[in-house]
Amino acid sequence: MLEPAYQVDVVVVGAGVAGLSAAHRLTSAGVTTAVLEAAPLVGGRMSTEKVDGFRLDRIGQLLFTSYPQLGHSPGLDALVLRPFAPGVLLHSDGRHHRAGGPAGGGGARSALHAVRAFASAPRPPAALPKVRARVRALRPVPPAAAYGAPDALAPEERFAAELPFDAGPPPERAVPGDRAQPFGIGTPLRLRAALSRIATTPVERLLARPELPAGQALAARGLPARTVDGFLRPLLAALLCDPDLTTSSRCADLALRAFASGRLCLPEGGADVLPELLAASLPAGTVHTGVRVTSVATNAVTTAEHGVIRCRAVLVATGARSAAELLPGLRVPDFHPVTVVHHTTDEPPATGGHLLLDSERGGPVAHTAVISAVDPSRAPAGRALVSSTVLGPDRADVDDAVRRHLARLYAVPTARWETLAVHHTAEAVPAMRPPHDLRRPVRLLAGLYVCGDHRDTSTLQGALHSARRAAAAILGDLGTGRPMHTSDPVPTTSRAAAA
């Protein structure tokens, strides 16, 4: 238990992944740190419910092996990532079409075949490429540190979906034998060059592009309607948790770059494994749960249970709304609500470890997967775990509606599937509508800091990166030799608005 006069260098408010990651960087630099969490457990929104041997994520936000901070953040050396099967499956016209992964032997020629098949697919307009490819078995999964470099995969394995955001206008003449060239690519050689170029596009170049809502950007860039509606919209909606694609086009570009450079994945054992690893590897006595902070200052925090705790700096690492309650004037973004419905069956659908999207948007499910095929530790032996994500407001009939939709998507009866849990989170993912500042200030003034996915991108990568920025700002101030708790110069109008 904390003593009322407990003294530390830094108090971190909030034990989500951002706060815990920042605490690692501070303690590694020799800065005494206390992490205070109001809830009984660490993790924040990265939580997992345990039900009869199943591990059920409450939000289930998709991760990528290409997130640099997964390999660069201290405390995550033991993290194991379970990748989905390469690419995604898209449901259209009663069939499944594999897209985004190496077909057959992989390489640019296979990707070109997928593009051509997509262009010549039968009506309705939402039809997608029929790619014949067997589902490859998951390879042994190394620790997360192995995924630190975005270019870990060969160019032939990188996803061509980023092409539409960088491909330019289509050629004046179509290549003989092709009914259409929706990406402006005429030959396997040109496609190979484009894949290599796009997968290595610097982030700075992506962030320098004109910014629009992602849906408008897709239309403005001259893409064929069938490519947009049948493929890119369901893909980006799943990656961004944004069914209307109101997200900044720059953030959409970053999501496609992550998809092109790595693999969709899950933490082995559940989403809560990640914050639990971070907490367990901190020095003993650093994390204190069940401690509610009621106010903060540059040199102290006030708690409901332990009174005032004095310190040299305070880092607020809660969600956006809670942070604004402690820091009046802090901008609170809009949020994307997410509902995750978990079912179990003893006869799993034959989609393997793929993520399945509905290109026709014929029901409430944005994406679904047999999660136990991706991570067997999430279900008891002999049972399959099927987790499905619904984007948008909560609805009373969500389970029935999801069952009907899943019956069409998987082409199997779902009436006898058992519902394990329905998790609705109204403020699941901070919205990133334009203009979106991907580097919102983390240093409010000397001695008072803030971090979280609402200061960066609304992803695990964004949360970890904001923690890195905040820890660097704190260490810089603690080591400057100047007096702490003095106000910084008044920010410019644009910078003040960004905060």
CSV table of C-alpha atoms in Angstrom, one decimal:
chain,number,residue,atom,x,y,z
A,1,MET,CA,0.0,0.0,0.0
A,2,LEU,CA,1.2,3.5,-0.8
A,3,GLU,CA,2.0,5.8,2.1
A,4,PRO,CA,0.5,9.4,1.9
A,5,ALA,CA,4.0,11.0,1.8
A,6,TYR,CA,5.3,8.6,-0.9
A,7,GLN,CA,7.9,10.4,-3.0
A,8,VAL,CA,9.0,9.4,-6.6
A,9,ASP,CA,10.5,11.2,-9.5
A,10,VAL,CA,7.6,10.6,-11.9
A,11,VAL,CA,4.0,9.5,-11.3
A,12,VAL,CA,2.4,7.8,-14.3
A,13,VAL,CA,-1.4,7.9,-14.2
A,14,GLY,CA,-2.9,4.9,-16.1
A,15,ALA,CA,-1.5,1.4,-16.6
A,16,GLY,CA,-2.5,0.8,-20.2
A,17,VAL,CA,0.2,0.0,-22.7
A,18,ALA,CA,1.3,3.6,-23.2
A,19,GLY,CA,1.7,4.3,-19.4
A,20,LEU,CA,3.5,1.0,-18.8
A,21,SER,CA,5.8,1.4,-21.8
A,22,ALA,CA,6.7,4.9,-20.7
A,23,ALA,CA,7.4,3.6,-17.2
A,24,HIS,CA,9.8,1.1,-18.7
A,25,ARG,CA,11.8,3.8,-20.4
A,26,LEU,CA,11.9,5.9,-17.3
A,27,THR,CA,12.9,3.2,-14.9
A,28,SER,CA,15.6,2.0,-17.4
A,29,ALA,CA,17.1,5.5,-17.2
A,30,GLY,CA,17.2,5.3,-13.4
A,31,VAL,CA,14.1,7.5,-12.8
A,32,THR,CA,12.0,6.3,-9.9
A,33,THR,CA,8.5,5.8,-11.1
A,34,ALA,CA,5.1,4.9,-9.7
A,35,VAL,CA,2.3,3.8,-12.0
A,36,LEU,CA,-1.2,4.4,-10.6
A,37,GLU,CA,-4.2,2.5,-12.1
A,38,ALA,CA,-7.8,3.0,-10.9
A,39,ALA,CA,-9.0,-0.4,-12.2
A,40,PRO,CA,-8.1,-3.6,-10.5
A,41,LEU,CA,-6.1,-4.9,-13.5
A,42,VAL,CA,-3.6,-3.3,-15.9
A,43,GLY,CA,-4.2,-3.0,-19.6
A,44,GLY,CA,-7.0,-0.5,-20.1
A,45,ARG,CA,-8.8,-1.3,-23.4
A,46,MET,CA,-6.4,-4.2,-24.1
A,47,SER,CA,-8.3,-6.6,-21.9
A,48,THR,CA,-9.3,-10.2,-22.3
A,49,GLU,CA,-12.2,-12.1,-20.6
A,50,LYS,CA,-11.6,-15.7,-19.6
A,51,VAL,CA,-14.7,-17.9,-20.1
A,52,ASP,CA,-14.6,-21.7,-19.7
A,53,GLY,CA,-11.1,-22.0,-21.2
A,54,PHE,CA,-11.7,-19.4,-23.9
A,55,ARG,CA,-9.8,-16.1,-24.1
A,56,LEU,CA,-12.0,-13.4,-25.5
A,57,ASP,CA,-10.7,-10.0,-26.4
A,58,ARG,CA,-13.0,-7.1,-25.6
A,59,ILE,CA,-12.0,-5.0,-28.7
A,60,GLY,CA,-9.7,-7.2,-30.7
A,61,GLN,CA,-8.1,-4.4,-32.7
A,62,LEU,CA,-5.9,-5.8,-35.4
A,63,LEU,CA,-2.1,-5.6,-35.0
A,64,PHE,CA,0.7,-5.9,-37.6
A,65,THR,CA,4.0,-7.6,-37.3
A,66,SER,CA,5.5,-4.6,-39.0
A,67,TYR,CA,4.8,-2.2,-36.1
A,68,PRO,CA,8.3,-1.0,-35.3
A,69,GLN,CA,7.6,-0.2,-31.7
A,70,LEU,CA,6.7,-3.9,-31.0
A,71,GLY,CA,10.4,-4.6,-31.5
A,72,HIS,CA,11.8,-1.5,-30.0
A,73,SER,CA,9.7,-1.2,-26.8
A,74,PRO,CA,11.4,-2.5,-23.6
A,75,GLY,CA,9.6,-5.2,-21.7
A,76,LEU,CA,8.2,-7.0,-24.8
A,77,ASP,CA,11.0,-9.4,-25.5
A,78,ALA,CA,8.9,-12.4,-24.5
A,79,LEU,CA,5.8,-11.3,-26.6
A,80,VAL,CA,4.8,-13.9,-29.2
A,81,LEU,CA,2.7,-12.8,-32.2
A,82,ARG,CA,0.5,-15.2,-34.0
A,83,PRO,CA,0.1,-14.2,-37.6
A,84,PHE,CA,-3.1,-14.6,-39.6
A,85,ALA,CA,-2.8,-16.5,-42.9
A,86,PRO,CA,-1.3,-14.2,-45.6
A,87,GLY,CA,-3.6,-11.6,-47.1
A,88,VAL,CA,-7.4,-11.7,-46.4
A,89,LEU,CA,-10.4,-13.6,-47.7
A,90,LEU,CA,-13.2,-11.5,-49.3
A,91,HIS,CA,-16.7,-12.8,-49.5
A,92,SER,CA,-18.4,-11.9,-52.8
A,93,ASP,CA,-21.2,-13.5,-54.9
A,94,GLY,CA,-21.3,-16.5,-52.5
A,95,ARG,CA,-17.6,-17.3,-52.8
A,96,HIS,CA,-14.4,-16.6,-51.0
A,97,HIS,CA,-11.6,-14.7,-52.9
A,98,ARG,CA,-8.1,-14.6,-51.5
A,99,ALA,CA,-6.4,-11.3,-51.8
A,100,GLY,CA,-3.3,-9.5,-50.5
A,101,GLY,CA,-1.1,-12.5,-50.0
A,102,PRO,CA,1.3,-14.5,-52.2
A,103,ALA,CA,-0.8,-16.9,-54.3
A,104,GLY,CA,0.7,-20.3,-55.1
A,105,GLY,CA,4.5,-19.7,-55.3
A,106,GLY,CA,4.1,-16.0,-54.6
A,107,GLY,CA,5.8,-13.2,-56.5
A,108,ALA,CA,4.7,-10.4,-58.8
A,109,ARG,CA,3.2,-12.7,-61.4
A,110,SER,CA,0.8,-14.2,-58.9
A,111,ALA,CA,-0.1,-10.7,-57.7
A,112,LEU,CA,-0.7,-9.7,-61.3
A,113,HIS,CA,-3.0,-12.7,-61.8
A,114,ALA,CA,-5.0,-11.5,-58.8
A,115,VAL,CA,-5.4,-8.0,-60.3
A,116,ARG,CA,-6.4,-9.4,-63.6
A,117,ALA,CA,-9.0,-11.8,-62.0
A,118,PHE,CA,-10.4,-8.9,-60.1
A,119,ALA,CA,-10.8,-6.8,-63.2
A,120,SER,CA,-12.6,-9.6,-65.1
A,121,ALA,CA,-14.7,-10.9,-62.2
A,122,PRO,CA,-18.4,-11.2,-63.0
A,123,ARG,CA,-21.1,-8.8,-61.7
A,124,PRO,CA,-22.2,-7.6,-59.2
A,125,PRO,CA,-19.7,-4.7,-59.0
A,126,ALA,CA,-18.4,-5.8,-55.6
A,127,ALA,CA,-17.0,-9.0,-57.0
A,128,LEU,CA,-13.4,-9.7,-56.2
A,129,PRO,CA,-10.4,-11.7,-57.5
A,130,LYS,CA,-10.8,-15.5,-57.4
A,131,VAL,CA,-7.3,-16.5,-56.4
A,132,ARG,CA,-6.7,-20.3,-56.2
A,133,ALA,CA,-4.2,-20.9,-53.4
A,134,ARG,CA,-3.9,-23.3,-50.6
A,135,VAL,CA,-3.8,-22.0,-47.1
A,136,ARG,CA,-0.3,-22.4,-45.8
A,137,ALA,CA,0.4,-23.6,-42.3
A,138,LEU,CA,1.5,-21.0,-39.8
A,139,ARG,CA,5.2,-20.9,-39.5
A,140,PRO,CA,6.9,-21.0,-36.1
A,141,VAL,CA,6.4,-17.6,-34.4
A,142,PRO,CA,9.5,-15.8,-33.1
A,143,PRO,CA,9.4,-13.2,-30.4
A,144,ALA,CA,8.1,-9.7,-31.3
A,145,ALA,CA,11.6,-8.3,-31.4
A,146,ALA,CA,12.1,-10.1,-34.7
A,147,TYR,CA,9.5,-7.9,-36.3
A,148,GLY,CA,11.2,-4.6,-35.6
A,149,ALA,CA,12.1,-3.8,-39.2
A,150,PRO,CA,9.3,-2.9,-41.5
A,151,ASP,CA,11.0,-4.6,-44.5
A,152,ALA,CA,11.4,-8.0,-42.9
A,153,LEU,CA,9.4,-9.6,-45.8
A,154,ALA,CA,10.7,-9.9,-49.3
A,155,PRO,CA,9.2,-7.5,-51.8
A,156,GLU,CA,7.3,-10.4,-53.5
A,157,GLU,CA,5.3,-11.0,-50.3
A,158,ARG,CA,4.3,-7.4,-49.8
A,159,PHE,CA,0.7,-6.5,-50.4
A,160,ALA,CA,-0.3,-4.6,-53.5
A,161,ALA,CA,-3.2,-2.8,-51.8
A,162,GLU,CA,-1.1,0.3,-51.3
A,163,LEU,CA,-0.8,0.6,-55.0
A,164,PRO,CA,-4.1,2.6,-55.4
A,165,PHE,CA,-2.8,5.3,-53.1
A,166,ASP,CA,0.4,5.8,-55.1
A,167,ALA,CA,-0.1,4.3,-58.6
A,168,GLY,CA,-1.1,7.4,-60.5
A,169,PRO,CA,-3.3,7.5,-63.5
A,170,PRO,CA,-3.9,4.3,-65.6
A,171,PRO,CA,-1.9,3.9,-68.8
A,172,GLU,CA,-3.3,5.2,-72.0
A,173,ARG,CA,-3.4,1.8,-73.7
A,174,ALA,CA,-4.3,-1.4,-72.0
A,175,VAL,CA,-2.0,-4.3,-72.2
A,176,PRO,CA,-3.2,-6.9,-74.8
A,177,GLY,CA,-5.1,-9.7,-73.1
A,178,ASP,CA,-6.2,-7.6,-70.2
A,179,ARG,CA,-9.8,-6.4,-70.0
A,180,ALA,CA,-8.8,-3.7,-67.5
A,181,GLN,CA,-5.8,-2.4,-65.6
A,182,PRO,CA,-7.3,-1.0,-62.4
A,183,PHE,CA,-4.0,-0.2,-60.8
A,184,GLY,CA,-2.3,1.3,-63.8
A,185,ILE,CA,0.1,-1.7,-64.0
A,186,GLY,CA,0.8,-3.3,-67.3
A,187,THR,CA,3.4,-6.1,-66.8
A,188,PRO,CA,4.7,-8.3,-64.1
A,189,LEU,CA,8.0,-6.4,-64.2
A,190,ARG,CA,6.3,-3.1,-63.6
A,191,LEU,CA,4.2,-4.6,-60.8
A,192,ARG,CA,7.3,-6.0,-59.1
A,193,ALA,CA,9.0,-2.5,-59.3
A,194,ALA,CA,5.8,-0.9,-58.0
A,195,LEU,CA,5.6,-3.3,-55.1
A,196,SER,CA,9.2,-2.7,-54.1
A,197,ARG,CA,8.8,1.1,-54.4
A,198,ILE,CA,5.6,1.3,-52.4
A,199,ALA,CA,6.7,-1.0,-49.6
A,200,THR,CA,9.7,1.2,-49.0
A,201,THR,CA,8.0,4.5,-49.3
A,202,PRO,CA,9.3,6.7,-46.4
A,203,VAL,CA,6.6,7.6,-43.8
A,204,GLU,CA,7.6,11.3,-44.3
A,205,ARG,CA,6.5,11.1,-47.9
A,206,LEU,CA,3.2,9.6,-47.0
A,207,LEU,CA,2.6,12.3,-44.4
A,208,ALA,CA,3.4,15.0,-47.0
A,209,ARG,CA,0.5,14.0,-49.3
A,210,PRO,CA,-2.7,16.1,-49.4
A,211,GLU,CA,-5.1,15.2,-46.6
A,212,LEU,CA,-8.7,14.2,-47.2
A,213,PRO,CA,-11.1,11.8,-45.6
A,214,ALA,CA,-10.0,8.4,-46.8
A,215,GLY,CA,-13.3,7.7,-48.6
A,216,GLN,CA,-13.0,10.9,-50.6
A,217,ALA,CA,-9.3,10.3,-51.3
A,218,LEU,CA,-10.2,6.9,-52.8
A,219,ALA,CA,-12.7,8.6,-55.2
A,220,ALA,CA,-10.4,11.6,-55.9
A,221,ARG,CA,-7.5,9.4,-57.0
A,222,GLY,CA,-9.3,8.0,-60.0
A,223,LEU,CA,-9.7,4.4,-58.8
A,224,PRO,CA,-12.2,2.1,-60.4
A,225,ALA,CA,-15.4,1.8,-58.4
A,226,ARG,CA,-15.1,-2.0,-58.3
A,227,THR,CA,-11.6,-1.8,-56.7
A,228,VAL,CA,-12.8,0.8,-54.2
A,229,ASP,CA,-16.1,-0.7,-53.2
A,230,GLY,CA,-15.3,-4.4,-53.4
A,231,PHE,CA,-11.8,-4.4,-51.9
A,232,LEU,CA,-10.3,-1.2,-50.4
A,233,ARG,CA,-13.4,0.0,-48.5
A,234,PRO,CA,-13.9,-3.3,-46.5
A,235,LEU,CA,-10.2,-3.6,-46.0
A,236,LEU,CA,-9.7,-0.1,-44.7
A,237,ALA,CA,-12.9,-0.2,-42.6
A,238,ALA,CA,-11.4,-3.3,-40.8
A,239,LEU,CA,-8.0,-1.8,-40.4
A,240,LEU,CA,-9.2,1.6,-39.1
A,241,CYS,CA,-12.5,0.5,-37.3
A,242,ASP,CA,-14.1,3.2,-39.4
A,243,PRO,CA,-17.0,1.9,-41.6
A,244,ASP,CA,-17.6,5.3,-43.2
A,245,LEU,CA,-13.9,6.0,-44.0
A,246,THR,CA,-13.9,9.4,-42.5
A,247,THR,CA,-10.3,8.8,-41.3
A,248,SER,CA,-7.5,11.0,-42.6
A,249,SER,CA,-6.1,9.7,-45.9
A,250,ARG,CA,-2.6,10.0,-44.4
A,251,CYS,CA,-3.6,7.6,-41.6
A,252,ALA,CA,-5.1,5.2,-44.2
A,253,ASP,CA,-1.9,5.3,-46.2
A,254,LEU,CA,0.0,4.4,-43.0
A,255,ALA,CA,-2.4,1.5,-42.4
A,256,LEU,CA,-1.9,0.2,-45.9
A,257,ARG,CA,1.9,0.5,-45.6
A,258,ALA,CA,1.8,-1.6,-42.4
A,259,PHE,CA,-0.3,-4.2,-44.2
A,260,ALA,CA,2.0,-4.2,-47.1
A,261,SER,CA,5.1,-4.5,-45.0
A,262,GLY,CA,4.0,-7.2,-42.5
A,263,ARG,CA,1.3,-9.6,-41.5
A,264,LEU,CA,-1.9,-9.2,-39.5
A,265,CYS,CA,-1.4,-10.8,-36.1
A,266,LEU,CA,-2.6,-11.4,-32.6
A,267,PRO,CA,-0.7,-11.6,-29.3
A,268,GLU,CA,-0.5,-15.2,-28.3
A,269,GLY,CA,-2.9,-15.8,-25.3
A,270,GLY,CA,-5.0,-12.7,-25.7
A,271,ALA,CA,-4.7,-8.9,-25.9
A,272,ASP,CA,-4.1,-8.6,-22.2
A,273,VAL,CA,-0.8,-10.5,-22.4
A,274,LEU,CA,0.9,-7.5,-23.8
A,275,PRO,CA,0.2,-5.1,-20.9
A,276,GLU,CA,0.7,-7.9,-18.4
A,277,LEU,CA,4.2,-8.5,-19.8
A,278,LEU,CA,5.0,-4.9,-19.5
A,279,ALA,CA,3.8,-4.7,-15.9
A,280,ALA,CA,5.5,-7.9,-14.8
A,281,SER,CA,8.9,-6.8,-16.1
A,282,LEU,CA,8.9,-3.4,-14.3
A,283,PRO,CA,10.7,-3.2,-10.9
A,284,ALA,CA,8.7,-4.6,-8.0
A,285,GLY,CA,6.4,-2.1,-6.5
A,286,THR,CA,6.2,0.1,-9.5
A,287,VAL,CA,2.5,-0.6,-10.5
A,288,HIS,CA,-0.3,0.1,-8.1
A,289,THR,CA,-3.8,-0.9,-9.1
A,290,GLY,CA,-7.0,0.2,-7.4
A,291,VAL,CA,-5.7,3.8,-6.9
A,292,ARG,CA,-7.9,6.5,-8.3
A,293,VAL,CA,-6.2,9.8,-9.1
A,294,THR,CA,-8.6,12.8,-8.7
A,295,SER,CA,-6.3,15.7,-9.7
A,296,VAL,CA,-2.8,16.4,-11.0
A,297,ALA,CA,-0.3,19.2,-10.9
A,298,THR,CA,3.3,19.5,-12.1
A,299,ASN,CA,4.7,18.3,-8.8
A,300,ALA,CA,2.0,16.1,-7.2
A,301,VAL,CA,-1.1,14.0,-7.8
A,302,THR,CA,-4.0,13.7,-5.4
A,303,THR,CA,-5.6,10.2,-5.0
A,304,ALA,CA,-8.8,9.2,-3.4
A,305,GLU,CA,-7.2,6.4,-1.4
A,306,HIS,CA,-3.8,7.8,-0.4
A,307,GLY,CA,-4.0,11.6,-0.4
A,308,VAL,CA,-1.2,13.6,-2.1
A,309,ILE,CA,1.8,12.0,-3.6
A,310,ARG,CA,4.6,14.4,-4.4
A,311,CYS,CA,6.9,14.0,-7.4
A,312,ARG,CA,9.0,15.9,-9.9
A,313,ALA,CA,6.8,15.2,-12.9
A,314,VAL,CA,3.4,13.7,-13.8
A,315,LEU,CA,2.6,11.7,-17.0
A,316,VAL,CA,-1.2,11.2,-17.7
A,317,ALA,CA,-1.4,8.0,-19.7
A,318,THR,CA,-5.2,7.3,-19.5
A,319,GLY,CA,-7.7,7.3,-22.3
A,320,ALA,CA,-8.6,10.5,-24.0
A,321,ARG,CA,-11.7,11.3,-22.0
A,322,SER,CA,-10.2,10.5,-18.6
A,323,ALA,CA,-7.1,12.5,-19.5
A,324,ALA,CA,-9.3,15.5,-20.3
A,325,GLU,CA,-11.0,15.3,-16.9
A,326,LEU,CA,-7.6,15.6,-15.3
A,327,LEU,CA,-6.2,18.1,-17.8
A,328,PRO,CA,-9.0,20.6,-18.5
A,329,GLY,CA,-8.8,22.0,-22.1
A,330,LEU,CA,-7.2,18.8,-23.5
A,331,ARG,CA,-9.0,17.9,-26.8
A,332,VAL,CA,-11.3,14.9,-26.6
A,333,PRO,CA,-11.7,13.2,-30.0
A,334,ASP,CA,-14.7,11.4,-31.4
A,335,PHE,CA,-14.6,7.7,-31.1
A,336,HIS,CA,-15.5,4.7,-33.2
A,337,PRO,CA,-17.7,2.2,-31.3
A,338,VAL,CA,-16.9,-1.5,-31.7
A,339,THR,CA,-18.8,-4.6,-30.8
A,340,VAL,CA,-17.1,-8.0,-30.7
A,341,VAL,CA,-19.2,-11.2,-30.7
A,342,HIS,CA,-17.6,-14.4,-29.7
A,343,HIS,CA,-19.0,-17.8,-30.7
A,344,THR,CA,-17.8,-21.4,-30.3
A,345,THR,CA,-18.6,-24.5,-32.3
A,346,ASP,CA,-17.1,-28.0,-32.6
A,347,GLU,CA,-17.2,-27.8,-36.4
A,348,PRO,CA,-15.1,-24.8,-37.4
A,349,PRO,CA,-15.6,-23.1,-40.8
A,350,ALA,CA,-13.0,-24.1,-43.5
A,351,THR,CA,-11.4,-20.7,-43.7
A,352,GLY,CA,-8.3,-21.6,-41.7
A,353,GLY,CA,-6.4,-18.7,-40.2
A,354,HIS,CA,-7.6,-16.1,-42.7
A,355,LEU,CA,-9.3,-12.8,-41.8
A,356,LEU,CA,-12.6,-12.8,-43.7
A,357,LEU,CA,-14.2,-9.5,-45.0
A,358,ASP,CA,-17.6,-9.0,-46.7
A,359,SER,CA,-17.0,-7.0,-49.9
A,360,GLU,CA,-20.7,-6.8,-50.4
A,361,ARG,CA,-21.4,-5.3,-46.9
A,362,GLY,CA,-24.5,-7.5,-46.7
A,363,GLY,CA,-24.7,-7.5,-42.9
A,364,PRO,CA,-23.3,-6.0,-39.7
A,365,VAL,CA,-20.0,-8.0,-39.6
A,366,ALA,CA,-17.0,-5.9,-40.7
A,367,HIS,CA,-14.6,-8.8,-40.3
A,368,THR,CA,-14.5,-12.2,-38.7
A,369,ALA,CA,-12.0,-15.1,-38.2
A,370,VAL,CA,-11.7,-18.5,-36.7
A,371,ILE,CA,-9.4,-17.1,-34.0
A,372,SER,CA,-8.5,-20.5,-32.6
A,373,ALA,CA,-7.0,-21.3,-36.0
A,374,VAL,CA,-4.7,-18.3,-35.6
A,375,ASP,CA,-3.9,-18.8,-31.9
A,376,PRO,CA,-4.9,-22.2,-30.6
A,377,SER,CA,-4.2,-21.1,-27.0
A,378,ARG,CA,-7.4,-19.0,-27.1
A,379,ALA,CA,-9.8,-22.0,-27.1
A,380,PRO,CA,-9.9,-25.4,-25.3
A,381,ALA,CA,-9.0,-28.5,-27.3
A,382,GLY,CA,-11.8,-29.7,-29.6
A,383,ARG,CA,-13.5,-26.3,-29.7
A,384,ALA,CA,-13.3,-23.5,-32.3
A,385,LEU,CA,-13.5,-19.8,-31.4
A,386,VAL,CA,-15.0,-17.6,-34.0
A,387,SER,CA,-14.8,-13.8,-33.2
A,388,SER,CA,-16.6,-11.2,-35.3
A,389,THR,CA,-16.4,-7.5,-35.2
A,390,VAL,CA,-19.3,-5.1,-35.7
A,391,LEU,CA,-18.5,-1.4,-36.3
A,392,GLY,CA,-21.0,1.3,-35.2
A,393,PRO,CA,-23.5,1.9,-32.4
A,394,ASP,CA,-24.8,-0.9,-30.2
A,395,ARG,CA,-27.9,-2.7,-31.3
A,396,ALA,CA,-30.2,-5.0,-29.3
A,397,ASP,CA,-30.4,-7.8,-31.9
A,398,VAL,CA,-26.6,-7.9,-32.6
A,399,ASP,CA,-26.2,-11.6,-31.8
A,400,ASP,CA,-29.0,-12.7,-34.0
A,401,ALA,CA,-28.0,-10.4,-36.8
A,402,VAL,CA,-24.4,-11.5,-36.6
A,403,ARG,CA,-25.4,-15.2,-36.7
A,404,ARG,CA,-27.4,-14.6,-39.9
A,405,HIS,CA,-24.5,-12.8,-41.5
A,406,LEU,CA,-22.0,-15.4,-40.5
A,407,ALA,CA,-24.1,-18.1,-42.0
A,408,ARG,CA,-23.8,-16.4,-45.3
A,409,LEU,CA,-20.1,-15.5,-45.0
A,410,TYR,CA,-19.0,-18.9,-43.9
A,411,ALA,CA,-21.7,-20.9,-45.8
A,412,VAL,CA,-22.4,-23.1,-42.8
A,413,PRO,CA,-25.4,-23.2,-40.4
A,414,THR,CA,-24.8,-21.1,-37.3
A,415,ALA,CA,-28.0,-21.6,-35.3
A,416,ARG,CA,-26.4,-24.1,-33.0
A,417,TRP,CA,-23.2,-22.0,-32.4
A,418,GLU,CA,-22.9,-21.1,-28.7
A,419,THR,CA,-22.5,-17.4,-27.9
A,420,LEU,CA,-19.7,-16.9,-25.4
A,421,ALA,CA,-19.8,-13.1,-25.0
A,422,VAL,CA,-20.8,-9.9,-26.7
A,423,HIS,CA,-18.5,-7.0,-25.8
A,424,HIS,CA,-19.6,-3.5,-26.8
A,425,THR,CA,-17.1,-0.6,-26.3
A,426,ALA,CA,-18.6,2.8,-27.1
A,427,GLU,CA,-15.2,4.6,-27.1
A,428,ALA,CA,-13.1,1.8,-28.5
A,429,VAL,CA,-10.9,3.7,-31.0
A,430,PRO,CA,-10.2,7.4,-31.2
A,431,ALA,CA,-11.3,8.8,-34.5
A,432,MET,CA,-8.5,10.3,-36.8
A,433,ARG,CA,-10.5,12.6,-39.0
A,434,PRO,CA,-8.7,15.3,-41.0
A,435,PRO,CA,-6.9,17.4,-40.2
A,436,HIS,CA,-5.2,14.9,-37.9
A,437,ASP,CA,-1.9,15.7,-36.2
A,438,LEU,CA,-0.1,12.4,-35.8
A,439,ARG,CA,2.3,14.0,-33.3
A,440,ARG,CA,0.1,15.9,-30.9
A,441,PRO,CA,2.1,17.5,-28.1
A,442,VAL,CA,3.0,15.1,-25.2
A,443,ARG,CA,4.7,17.9,-23.1
A,444,LEU,CA,2.0,20.3,-21.9
A,445,LEU,CA,4.5,22.2,-19.7
A,446,ALA,CA,7.6,21.2,-17.8
A,447,GLY,CA,6.5,18.7,-15.2
A,448,LEU,CA,3.2,17.8,-16.9
A,449,TYR,CA,2.9,15.3,-19.8
A,450,VAL,CA,0.4,13.2,-21.6
A,451,CYS,CA,0.5,10.1,-23.8
A,452,GLY,CA,-1.7,7.6,-25.4
A,453,ASP,CA,-3.1,6.6,-28.8
A,454,HIS,CA,-5.1,9.8,-28.9
A,455,ARG,CA,-1.8,11.7,-29.2
A,456,ASP,CA,-0.5,9.8,-32.2
A,457,THR,CA,-2.3,7.2,-34.3
A,458,SER,CA,-5.2,5.2,-32.9
A,459,THR,CA,-3.2,2.0,-32.9
A,460,LEU,CA,-0.9,0.0,-30.6
A,461,GLN,CA,2.0,1.4,-32.6
A,462,GLY,CA,0.6,4.9,-31.9
A,463,ALA,CA,0.2,4.3,-28.2
A,464,LEU,CA,3.8,2.9,-27.9
A,465,HIS,CA,5.3,5.6,-29.9
A,466,SER,CA,3.6,8.4,-27.9
A,467,ALA,CA,5.0,6.7,-24.8
A,468,ARG,CA,8.4,6.9,-26.2
A,469,ARG,CA,8.0,10.6,-27.1
A,470,ALA,CA,6.7,11.4,-23.6
A,471,ALA,CA,9.4,9.5,-21.8
A,472,ALA,CA,12.0,11.3,-23.9
A,473,ALA,CA,10.5,14.7,-23.0
A,474,ILE,CA,10.5,13.9,-19.3
A,475,LEU,CA,14.1,12.6,-19.3
A,476,GLY,CA,15.1,15.7,-21.3
A,477,ASP,CA,13.5,18.0,-18.7
A,478,LEU,CA,14.8,16.1,-15.7
A,479,GLY,CA,18.3,16.2,-17.1
A,480,THR,CA,18.5,19.8,-18.3
A,481,GLY,CA,19.5,21.3,-15.0
A,482,ARG,CA,16.9,24.1,-15.4
A,483,PRO,CA,14.2,24.5,-12.7
A,484,MET,CA,11.2,22.2,-13.2
A,485,HIS,CA,7.6,23.3,-13.2
A,486,THR,CA,8.1,26.5,-15.2
A,487,SER,CA,5.8,27.2,-18.0
A,488,ASP,CA,7.0,26.8,-21.6
A,489,PRO,CA,6.6,29.7,-24.1
A,490,VAL,CA,3.0,30.2,-25.2
A,491,PRO,CA,2.5,27.9,-28.2
A,492,THR,CA,1.5,29.2,-31.6
A,493,THR,CA,-2.1,29.2,-32.6
A,494,SER,CA,-1.8,26.1,-34.8
A,495,ARG,CA,0.1,24.2,-32.1
A,496,ALA,CA,-2.3,25.2,-29.4
A,497,ALA,CA,-5.2,24.0,-31.5
A,498,ALA,CA,-3.4,20.6,-32.0
A,499,ALA,CA,-3.3,20.0,-28.3
